[in-house]
Amino acid sequence: MGYSLRGGKPETAEWFRQNQHNITRVLDIGAGSGTYAKLIKQEFDLCKDAEWTAVEAWPEYIEKFQLASLYDHVINQDVRTLDWNGLGHFSVAIAGDVLEHMTKQQAIDLVNNILQHADTLIVSIPIVYMPQDEVDGNPYEVHVKPDWSHDEVMETWAPVIKHFYRKSVKSKLAVYWLSANA
């Protein structure tokens, strides 16, 4: 699939607009079709001078969506096995529709890793029961934990959630801004 719901995207773009003077390096985890690079750099004309790195586990997406034309660097790897040493520090990392594709413990471990290497982590995640199987043969599309809720996200990462957006209590998706820095 490689695509995500539109919910929270304008709010994410607005955060980039407000913080663009501090953004020099962006890490887009699970880049898929390049949604965030297209949204921020093309649609909203922001952070074009920042260095953009995509991590995409499914090699077919890299070619199908021509990620090399959207990002300065493309890493074809499952982020759960990524060697963070040598990547350097990022101003912001985006995990857009990523955490539901792994167990809760793997999600917690990943967030902890990211927060050691990024000032801010933006998480976009379904917060209603949303099962999903493989899409076009891509096993990374399976929702391993299809039942995140807003309350569970808040309880899991309360100390590091700085802000969140969900349109209403009936929203299917929410966006969370996390930072290990006070």
Short mmCIF file of C-alpha atoms in Angstrom, two decimals, residues 80-179:
data_model
loop_
_atom_site.label_atom_id
_atom_site.label_comp_id
_atom_site.label_asym_id
_atom_site.label_seq_id
_atom_site.Cartn_x
_atom_site.Cartn_y
_atom_site.Cartn_z
CA ARG A 80 13.97 -2.72 14.15
CA THR A 81 17.37 -4.03 13.01
CA LEU A 82 18.85 -0.66 12.09
CA ASP A 83 22.35 0.06 13.39
CA TRP A 84 21.84 3.56 14.74
CA ASN A 85 25.59 4.11 15.22
CA GLY A 86 26.93 6.12 12.35
CA LEU A 87 23.59 7.64 11.39
CA GLY A 88 24.20 10.70 13.47
CA HIS A 89 21.58 12.85 15.15
CA PHE A 90 18.33 13.99 13.56
CA SER A 91 16.32 17.12 14.21
CA VAL A 92 13.15 15.14 13.72
CA ALA A 93 12.18 11.55 13.03
CA ILE A 94 8.81 10.52 11.65
CA ALA A 95 7.21 7.16 12.34
CA GLY A 96 4.07 7.56 10.25
CA ASP A 97 1.89 4.46 10.45
CA VAL A 98 4.78 2.31 11.66
CA LEU A 99 4.28 1.23 15.27
CA GLU A 100 1.17 -0.84 14.58
CA HIS A 101 3.32 -3.08 12.37
CA MET A 102 5.21 -4.52 15.36
CA THR A 103 4.60 -5.81 18.85
CA LYS A 104 4.10 -3.32 21.65
CA GLN A 105 7.51 -4.14 23.13
CA GLN A 106 9.19 -3.67 19.75
CA ALA A 107 7.40 -0.31 19.44
CA ILE A 108 8.59 0.75 22.90
CA ASP A 109 12.17 -0.31 22.08
CA LEU A 110 12.05 1.51 18.75
CA VAL A 111 10.75 4.73 20.28
CA ASN A 112 13.47 4.57 22.93
CA ASN A 113 16.12 4.13 20.20
CA ILE A 114 14.75 6.96 18.12
CA LEU A 115 14.60 9.37 21.06
CA GLN A 116 18.31 8.78 21.64
CA HIS A 117 18.98 9.92 18.05
CA ALA A 118 16.38 12.61 17.38
CA ASP A 119 15.26 15.79 19.09
CA THR A 120 11.63 15.12 18.20
CA LEU A 121 9.75 12.02 17.12
CA ILE A 122 6.44 12.44 15.32
CA VAL A 123 4.27 9.32 15.59
CA SER A 124 1.14 8.93 13.48
CA ILE A 125 -0.80 5.82 14.45
CA PRO A 126 -4.28 4.32 14.13
CA ILE A 127 -6.04 4.54 17.51
CA VAL A 128 -8.96 2.26 16.72
CA TYR A 129 -9.00 -1.44 16.01
CA MET A 130 -7.62 -1.57 12.47
CA PRO A 131 -6.51 -5.03 11.34
CA GLN A 132 -4.55 -5.31 8.11
CA ASP A 133 -2.90 -8.21 6.31
CA GLU A 134 -0.14 -8.20 3.72
CA VAL A 135 -0.68 -5.79 0.85
CA ASP A 136 0.63 -6.75 -2.59
CA GLY A 137 2.78 -9.45 -0.98
CA ASN A 138 4.42 -7.01 1.45
CA PRO A 139 4.65 -8.74 4.85
CA TYR A 140 5.63 -5.43 6.51
CA GLU A 141 2.08 -4.16 5.91
CA VAL A 142 0.58 -6.57 8.48
CA HIS A 143 -0.76 -4.81 11.56
CA VAL A 144 0.85 -6.93 14.27
CA LYS A 145 -0.76 -4.76 16.97
CA PRO A 146 -3.98 -3.53 15.36
CA ASP A 147 -5.56 -2.29 18.58
CA TRP A 148 -3.66 0.76 19.80
CA SER A 149 -5.91 3.30 21.51
CA HIS A 150 -5.27 6.92 22.38
CA ASP A 151 -5.26 6.03 26.08
CA GLU A 152 -2.73 3.23 25.56
CA VAL A 153 -0.41 5.50 23.57
CA MET A 154 -0.66 8.16 26.28
CA GLU A 155 0.00 5.64 29.06
CA THR A 156 2.90 4.01 27.22
CA TRP A 157 4.81 7.20 26.43
CA ALA A 158 3.38 9.76 28.89
CA PRO A 159 6.77 11.10 30.07
CA VAL A 160 7.91 11.93 26.53
CA ILE A 161 4.69 13.03 24.80
CA LYS A 162 4.85 16.79 24.44
CA HIS A 163 1.78 17.32 22.27
CA PHE A 164 -0.80 15.31 20.37
CA TYR A 165 -3.50 15.82 17.78
CA ARG A 166 -6.67 13.88 17.22
CA LYS A 167 -9.66 15.48 15.58
CA SER A 168 -12.19 13.94 17.97
CA VAL A 169 -12.66 11.07 20.37
CA LYS A 170 -13.98 9.09 17.39
CA SER A 171 -10.84 9.69 15.30
CA LYS A 172 -9.25 6.71 13.60
CA LEU A 173 -5.78 8.20 13.77
CA ALA A 174 -3.78 10.46 16.06
CA VAL A 175 -0.43 12.20 15.85
CA TYR A 176 1.94 12.48 18.82
CA TRP A 177 5.03 14.64 19.21
CA LEU A 178 7.57 12.98 21.51
CA SER A 179 10.84 14.28 22.91
#
